[in-house]
mmCIF file of C-alpha atoms in Angstrom:
data_model
loop_
_atom_site.group_PDB
_atom_site.id
_atom_site.type_symbol
_atom_site.label_atom_id
_atom_site.label_comp_id
_atom_site.label_asym_id
_atom_site.label_seq_id
_atom_site.Cartn_x
_atom_site.Cartn_y
_atom_site.Cartn_z
ATOM 1 C CA MET A 1 -67.838 168.547 191.197
ATOM 2 C CA THR A 2 -68.764 169.392 194.754
ATOM 3 C CA PRO A 3 -69.077 172.637 196.729
ATOM 4 C CA THR A 4 -65.727 173.177 198.467
ATOM 5 C CA GLY A 5 -67.120 174.478 201.757
ATOM 6 C CA PHE A 6 -64.683 174.920 204.615
ATOM 7 C CA LYS A 7 -63.453 171.305 204.910
ATOM 8 C CA LEU A 8 -61.155 171.393 201.916
ATOM 9 C CA ASP A 9 -59.625 167.945 202.520
ATOM 10 C CA LYS A 10 -63.093 166.373 202.717
ATOM 11 C CA ALA A 11 -64.178 168.044 199.470
ATOM 12 C CA SER A 12 -61.095 166.706 197.691
ATOM 13 C CA GLU A 13 -61.754 163.196 199.025
ATOM 14 C CA LYS A 14 -65.383 163.392 197.989
ATOM 15 C CA VAL A 15 -64.550 164.222 194.356
ATOM 16 C CA PHE A 16 -61.869 161.500 194.375
ATOM 17 C CA ASP A 17 -64.376 158.865 195.504
ATOM 18 C CA LYS A 18 -66.959 160.047 193.004
ATOM 19 C CA ILE A 19 -64.634 160.083 190.017
ATOM 20 C CA LEU A 20 -63.314 156.609 190.892
ATOM 21 C CA LYS A 21 -66.895 155.372 190.984
ATOM 22 C CA ASP A 22 -67.771 157.099 187.684
ATOM 23 C CA SER A 23 -64.669 155.786 185.904
ATOM 24 C CA GLY A 24 -64.804 152.266 187.396
ATOM 25 C CA LEU A 25 -61.160 152.573 188.445
ATOM 26 C CA ALA A 26 -59.658 151.421 191.742
ATOM 27 C CA LYS A 27 -57.689 153.786 193.984
ATOM 28 C CA ASP A 28 -54.438 151.892 193.384
ATOM 29 C CA GLU A 29 -54.783 152.380 189.619
ATOM 30 C CA ILE A 30 -54.153 156.120 190.118
ATOM 31 C CA SER A 31 -50.399 156.463 189.958
ATOM 32 C CA TYR A 32 -49.980 160.201 190.311
ATOM 33 C CA ALA A 33 -52.026 163.115 191.637
ATOM 34 C CA ILE A 34 -51.540 166.848 191.218
ATOM 35 C CA SER A 35 -53.648 169.285 193.173
ATOM 36 C CA THR A 36 -54.214 172.905 192.293
ATOM 37 C CA GLY A 37 -56.429 175.823 193.219
ATOM 38 C CA TYR A 38 -57.052 177.750 196.398
ATOM 39 C CA GLY A 39 -57.064 174.613 198.594
ATOM 40 C CA ARG A 40 -54.344 172.642 196.806
ATOM 41 C CA HIS A 41 -52.264 172.154 199.960
ATOM 42 C CA MET A 42 -55.161 170.415 201.710
ATOM 43 C CA VAL A 43 -55.461 167.431 199.337
ATOM 44 C CA PRO A 44 -54.233 164.383 201.315
ATOM 45 C CA TYR A 45 -53.574 162.109 198.303
ATOM 46 C CA ARG A 46 -51.574 164.642 196.248
ATOM 47 C CA ASP A 47 -48.051 163.955 195.011
ATOM 48 C CA ILE A 48 -47.312 167.576 194.200
ATOM 49 C CA THR A 49 -49.136 170.886 193.883
ATOM 50 C CA VAL A 50 -49.122 173.449 191.082
ATOM 51 C CA THR A 51 -50.628 176.927 191.038
ATOM 52 C CA ASP A 52 -54.006 177.380 189.418
ATOM 53 C CA LEU A 53 -52.458 179.810 186.909
ATOM 54 C CA THR A 54 -50.089 177.068 185.695
ATOM 55 C CA ALA A 55 -52.826 174.423 185.609
ATOM 56 C CA THR A 56 -55.295 176.667 183.769
ATOM 57 C CA ALA A 57 -52.600 177.574 181.234
ATOM 58 C CA ARG A 58 -52.002 173.856 180.576
ATOM 59 C CA GLY A 59 -55.696 173.068 180.380
ATOM 60 C CA SER A 60 -56.319 175.950 177.983
ATOM 61 C CA ASN A 61 -53.431 174.797 175.800
ATOM 62 C CA TYR A 62 -54.845 171.234 175.767
ATOM 63 C CA PHE A 63 -57.981 172.473 173.982
ATOM 64 C CA PHE A 64 -56.545 175.452 172.129
ATOM 65 C CA PRO A 65 -52.800 175.203 171.438
ATOM 66 C CA GLY A 66 -52.784 178.774 170.121
ATOM 67 C CA THR A 67 -53.708 180.174 173.546
ATOM 68 C CA ARG A 68 -51.525 183.108 174.613
ATOM 69 C CA THR A 69 -53.909 184.744 177.089
ATOM 70 C CA VAL A 70 -56.237 183.160 179.639
ATOM 71 C CA LEU A 71 -59.167 184.796 181.410
ATOM 72 C CA ASP A 72 -60.532 182.700 184.280
ATOM 73 C CA ILE A 73 -63.568 183.976 186.191
ATOM 74 C CA GLY A 74 -64.791 181.889 189.098
ATOM 75 C CA GLY A 75 -67.129 182.429 192.011
ATOM 76 C CA GLN A 76 -64.605 184.409 194.042
ATOM 77 C CA THR A 77 -61.729 185.349 191.744
ATOM 78 C CA MET A 78 -60.950 186.821 188.351
ATOM 79 C CA LYS A 79 -57.533 186.061 186.844
ATOM 80 C CA ALA A 80 -55.935 187.138 183.592
ATOM 81 C CA SER A 81 -52.605 185.718 182.437
ATOM 82 C CA ARG A 82 -50.385 185.907 179.370
ATOM 83 C CA LEU A 83 -48.450 182.834 178.257
ATOM 84 C CA ASP A 84 -45.363 182.298 176.136
ATOM 85 C CA GLU A 85 -44.984 179.682 173.416
ATOM 86 C CA LYS A 86 -43.839 177.132 176.021
ATOM 87 C CA ILE A 87 -47.096 177.621 177.974
ATOM 88 C CA LYS A 88 -45.274 179.392 180.802
ATOM 89 C CA VAL A 89 -47.118 182.210 182.563
ATOM 90 C CA LYS A 90 -45.259 185.428 181.699
ATOM 91 C CA SER A 91 -47.601 187.939 183.290
ATOM 92 C CA PHE A 92 -50.726 187.798 185.417
ATOM 93 C CA ARG A 93 -53.173 190.001 187.279
ATOM 94 C CA LEU A 94 -55.745 188.949 189.858
ATOM 95 C CA ASN A 95 -58.912 190.499 191.172
ATOM 96 C CA ASP A 96 -59.403 188.439 194.304
ATOM 97 C CA LYS A 97 -59.988 191.070 196.954
ATOM 98 C CA CYS A 98 -63.277 192.418 195.702
ATOM 99 C CA ALA A 99 -66.547 190.618 194.956
ATOM 100 C CA ALA A 100 -67.423 193.135 192.218
ATOM 101 C CA GLY A 101 -65.007 191.432 189.822
ATOM 102 C CA THR A 102 -66.211 187.873 190.361
ATOM 103 C CA GLY A 103 -69.159 185.556 189.990
ATOM 104 C CA ALA A 104 -70.249 186.617 193.478
ATOM 105 C CA PHE A 105 -71.283 189.961 191.950
ATOM 106 C CA LEU A 106 -73.719 188.204 189.606
ATOM 107 C CA GLU A 107 -75.012 186.024 192.453
ATOM 108 C CA LYS A 108 -75.658 189.057 194.636
ATOM 109 C CA THR A 109 -77.341 190.952 191.794
ATOM 110 C CA ALA A 110 -79.600 187.933 191.179
ATOM 111 C CA ARG A 111 -80.383 187.588 194.886
ATOM 112 C CA TYR A 112 -81.331 191.289 195.222
ATOM 113 C CA MET A 113 -83.964 190.624 192.522
ATOM 114 C CA GLY A 114 -85.207 187.386 194.106
ATOM 115 C CA TYR A 115 -83.457 184.924 191.788
ATOM 116 C CA GLU A 116 -81.218 181.960 192.602
ATOM 117 C CA THR A 117 -77.769 181.406 191.091
ATOM 118 C CA GLU A 118 -78.993 178.646 188.767
ATOM 119 C CA GLU A 119 -81.614 181.044 187.338
ATOM 120 C CA ILE A 120 -79.012 183.587 186.135
ATOM 121 C CA GLY A 121 -78.390 181.862 182.774
ATOM 122 C CA PRO A 122 -82.049 181.465 181.700
ATOM 123 C CA LEU A 123 -82.892 184.945 183.038
ATOM 124 C CA VAL A 124 -80.208 186.835 181.138
ATOM 125 C CA GLN A 125 -81.000 184.951 177.924
ATOM 126 C CA THR A 126 -84.325 186.822 177.790
ATOM 127 C CA SER A 127 -82.663 190.260 178.014
ATOM 128 C CA LYS A 128 -83.549 192.764 175.312
ATOM 129 C CA GLU A 129 -81.193 195.568 176.322
ATOM 130 C CA ASP A 130 -78.283 196.315 178.608
ATOM 131 C CA VAL A 131 -79.151 198.392 181.709
ATOM 132 C CA PRO A 132 -76.040 200.206 182.988
ATOM 133 C CA ILE A 133 -74.842 198.854 186.356
ATOM 134 C CA SER A 134 -71.683 200.468 187.694
ATOM 135 C CA GLY A 135 -70.242 197.318 189.281
ATOM 136 C CA VAL A 136 -68.020 199.440 191.488
ATOM 137 C CA CYS A 137 -69.097 197.523 194.583
ATOM 138 C CA ALA A 138 -71.149 194.334 195.031
ATOM 139 C CA VAL A 139 -72.622 195.648 198.278
ATOM 140 C CA PHE A 140 -73.665 199.032 196.876
ATOM 141 C CA ALA A 141 -75.060 197.292 193.776
ATOM 142 C CA GLU A 142 -78.162 196.507 195.859
ATOM 143 C CA SER A 143 -79.312 200.150 195.846
ATOM 144 C CA GLU A 144 -78.500 200.410 192.137
ATOM 145 C CA VAL A 145 -80.528 197.271 191.380
ATOM 146 C CA ILE A 146 -83.482 198.476 193.489
ATOM 147 C CA ASN A 147 -83.335 201.867 191.751
ATOM 148 C CA GLN A 148 -83.398 200.225 188.317
ATOM 149 C CA LEU A 149 -86.291 197.946 189.308
ATOM 150 C CA SER A 150 -88.254 200.960 190.564
ATOM 151 C CA LEU A 151 -87.634 202.682 187.209
ATOM 152 C CA GLY A 152 -89.255 199.680 185.508
ATOM 153 C CA SER A 153 -86.127 197.951 184.174
ATOM 154 C CA ALA A 154 -86.525 194.225 183.554
ATOM 155 C CA PRO A 155 -84.520 191.896 185.848
ATOM 156 C CA SER A 156 -83.055 190.227 182.734
ATOM 157 C CA ASP A 157 -81.731 193.576 181.471
ATOM 158 C CA ILE A 158 -80.292 194.421 184.894
ATOM 159 C CA MET A 159 -78.506 191.047 184.923
ATOM 160 C CA HIS A 160 -77.208 191.798 181.428
ATOM 161 C CA GLY A 161 -75.884 195.106 182.769
ATOM 162 C CA ALA A 162 -74.180 193.307 185.659
ATOM 163 C CA MET A 163 -72.439 191.006 183.178
ATOM 164 C CA SER A 164 -71.340 193.968 181.063
ATOM 165 C CA SER A 165 -69.913 195.542 184.199
ATOM 166 C CA LEU A 166 -67.986 192.331 184.949
ATOM 167 C CA VAL A 167 -66.664 192.298 181.390
ATOM 168 C CA LYS A 168 -65.376 195.878 181.786
ATOM 169 C CA ARG A 169 -63.342 194.752 184.800
ATOM 170 C CA ALA A 170 -62.107 191.706 182.895
ATOM 171 C CA ILE A 171 -60.950 193.877 180.016
ATOM 172 C CA GLN A 172 -58.978 196.078 182.416
ATOM 173 C CA LEU A 173 -57.138 192.977 183.660
ATOM 174 C CA LEU A 174 -56.570 191.700 180.121
ATOM 175 C CA LYS A 175 -55.069 195.049 179.112
ATOM 176 C CA ARG A 176 -52.793 195.012 182.153
ATOM 177 C CA VAL A 177 -51.296 191.639 181.148
ATOM 178 C CA LYS A 178 -50.960 192.932 177.546
ATOM 179 C CA MET A 179 -53.255 190.305 176.076
ATOM 180 C CA GLU A 180 -52.274 188.532 172.895
ATOM 181 C CA SER A 181 -54.321 186.350 170.588
ATOM 182 C CA GLN A 182 -55.690 183.753 171.174
ATOM 183 C CA VAL A 183 -57.670 184.432 174.356
ATOM 184 C CA THR A 184 -59.142 181.372 176.104
ATOM 185 C CA LEU A 185 -61.991 181.872 178.582
ATOM 186 C CA THR A 186 -62.457 179.504 181.530
ATOM 187 C CA GLY A 187 -64.280 179.319 184.855
ATOM 188 C CA GLY A 188 -67.854 178.822 185.975
ATOM 189 C CA ILE A 189 -68.973 182.279 184.834
ATOM 190 C CA MET A 190 -68.219 181.327 181.250
ATOM 191 C CA ARG A 191 -71.205 178.952 181.335
ATOM 192 C CA PHE A 192 -73.315 182.027 180.636
ATOM 193 C CA LYS A 193 -73.612 182.608 176.912
ATOM 194 C CA THR A 194 -74.281 186.318 177.462
ATOM 195 C CA MET A 195 -70.866 186.679 179.185
ATOM 196 C CA ILE A 196 -69.180 185.117 176.153
ATOM 197 C CA ASP A 197 -71.211 187.314 173.775
ATOM 198 C CA VAL A 198 -70.347 190.531 175.654
ATOM 199 C CA LEU A 199 -66.662 189.547 175.881
ATOM 200 C CA THR A 200 -66.559 188.680 172.179
ATOM 201 C CA GLU A 201 -68.104 192.078 171.331
ATOM 202 C CA ASN A 202 -65.479 193.919 173.378
ATOM 203 C CA VAL A 203 -62.279 191.971 172.730
ATOM 204 C CA GLU A 204 -60.678 192.196 169.307
ATOM 205 C CA GLU A 205 -58.518 189.073 169.709
ATOM 206 C CA LYS A 206 -59.689 185.587 168.760
ATOM 207 C CA ILE A 207 -61.657 184.072 171.647
ATOM 208 C CA ASN A 208 -61.832 180.361 172.542
ATOM 209 C CA VAL A 209 -64.226 178.727 174.996
ATOM 210 C CA PRO A 210 -63.925 175.061 176.068
ATOM 211 C CA LYS A 211 -67.117 173.171 175.278
ATOM 212 C CA GLY A 212 -69.845 172.324 177.802
ATOM 213 C CA ASP A 213 -68.719 171.319 181.287
ATOM 214 C CA MET A 214 -65.063 171.587 180.288
ATOM 215 C CA VAL A 215 -65.172 175.344 180.831
ATOM 216 C CA GLN A 216 -65.272 174.581 184.571
ATOM 217 C CA PHE A 217 -62.856 171.644 184.420
ATOM 218 C CA THR A 218 -60.046 173.289 182.432
ATOM 219 C CA THR A 219 -57.871 173.855 185.520
ATOM 220 C CA ALA A 220 -58.325 170.285 186.840
ATOM 221 C CA LEU A 221 -57.602 168.962 183.353
ATOM 222 C CA GLY A 222 -54.446 171.076 183.171
ATOM 223 C CA ALA A 223 -53.293 169.565 186.480
ATOM 224 C CA ALA A 224 -54.005 166.080 185.096
ATOM 225 C CA THR A 225 -51.992 166.718 181.909
ATOM 226 C CA LEU A 226 -49.069 167.885 184.049
ATOM 227 C CA ALA A 227 -49.464 164.741 186.188
ATOM 228 C CA LEU A 228 -49.286 162.566 183.084
ATOM 229 C CA GLN A 229 -46.169 164.373 181.912
ATOM 230 C CA ARG A 230 -44.536 164.054 185.331
ATOM 231 C CA LEU A 231 -45.378 160.356 185.640
ATOM 232 C CA GLU A 232 -43.924 159.596 182.216
ATOM 233 C CA LYS A 233 -40.730 161.445 183.188
ATOM 234 C CA ILE A 234 -40.462 159.464 186.442
ATOM 235 C CA LYS A 235 -40.911 156.202 184.530
ATOM 236 C CA ALA A 236 -38.298 157.193 181.956
ATOM 237 C CA GLU A 237 -35.793 157.970 184.708
ATOM 238 C CA ALA A 238 -36.460 154.707 186.623
ATOM 239 C CA MET B 1 -52.383 150.827 184.658
ATOM 240 C CA SER B 2 -50.957 154.295 185.203
ATOM 241 C CA TYR B 3 -53.852 156.693 185.415
ATOM 242 C CA VAL B 4 -53.401 160.184 186.824
ATOM 243 C CA ILE B 5 -55.693 162.667 188.524
ATOM 244 C CA GLY B 6 -55.834 166.451 188.593
ATOM 245 C CA VAL B 7 -57.825 168.019 191.429
ATOM 246 C CA ASP B 8 -58.791 171.678 191.477
ATOM 247 C CA VAL B 9 -59.856 172.793 194.949
ATOM 248 C CA GLY B 10 -61.410 176.123 194.022
ATOM 249 C CA SER B 11 -62.873 178.635 196.448
ATOM 250 C CA THR B 12 -66.403 177.720 195.357
ATOM 251 C CA TYR B 13 -66.254 174.217 193.815
ATOM 252 C CA THR B 14 -63.832 171.291 193.846
ATOM 253 C CA LYS B 15 -63.388 169.447 190.549
ATOM 254 C CA ALA B 16 -61.380 166.415 189.411
ATOM 255 C CA VAL B 17 -60.258 164.925 186.096
ATOM 256 C CA ILE B 18 -58.670 161.503 185.523
ATOM 257 C CA LEU B 19 -56.540 160.925 182.431
ATOM 258 C CA SER B 20 -55.360 157.636 180.982
ATOM 259 C CA PRO B 21 -51.836 157.180 179.574
ATOM 260 C CA GLU B 22 -51.130 158.307 175.993
ATOM 261 C CA LYS B 23 -51.171 154.731 174.676
ATOM 262 C CA GLU B 24 -54.712 154.310 176.012
ATOM 263 C CA GLY B 25 -55.852 157.100 173.716
ATOM 264 C CA LYS B 26 -56.038 159.910 176.272
ATOM 265 C CA LYS B 27 -59.327 158.787 177.826
ATOM 266 C CA LYS B 28 -60.641 161.210 180.381
ATOM 267 C CA TRP B 29 -63.252 161.260 183.099
ATOM 268 C CA LEU B 30 -64.719 164.268 184.867
ATOM 269 C CA ASP B 31 -66.555 164.216 188.173
ATOM 270 C CA THR B 32 -69.525 165.981 186.639
ATOM 271 C CA PRO B 33 -72.557 166.480 188.903
#
């Protein structure tokens, strides 16, 4: 995993080199490549591309075959989708035009209080109560955070409030796609146990979360499972 | 051997997963940090 930055092709080559090194495989042992995500068209070694909604649906189904709804929250997007029994995306809603519905909102809230992104998880784990944060706008959240700090609220509780605010937005998206059980959660934001706890408290459907690092790799894994399927089809037709 | 790769070029992070063929027992590698 590497920060994408603005040279998307370089980032994709960097992860390719690293994973070859980690796996001990040679480049020519990779027979098929599928790229996905925001920069999928910039991957020089790709055979085909698929949308991140399709890849995340596949990855979610790999771990939890009963998945019918996916909620994916990353650093800059929030996506909810509903799947059919053939793992096709039937309905989706995105929140990709506003930082308030993404991980960037948590990062900004942390920064206003003097914390780094990697401190969010440990910080929120010490929260004792949920301080209301409107989450209407990531920029205006600064004054809200400063106000709460001046009232004596603990940074951990403010961060908890920011997560609750994010969950409220997520639930709006889930309702708009008419969520069905089971709901699988993916994306970097799902590394935070408090996010999972708040979502579980507010969503009646059964919730699944891929274990450990896989929560961030679900989309890449989904692309890989599609690549395997495609390669086997090509071989069968040859 | 026919391994495959899935690459997710996200707006914040880029991630990759390699999968082995079914007969190899679905081995997988992640480019974890």
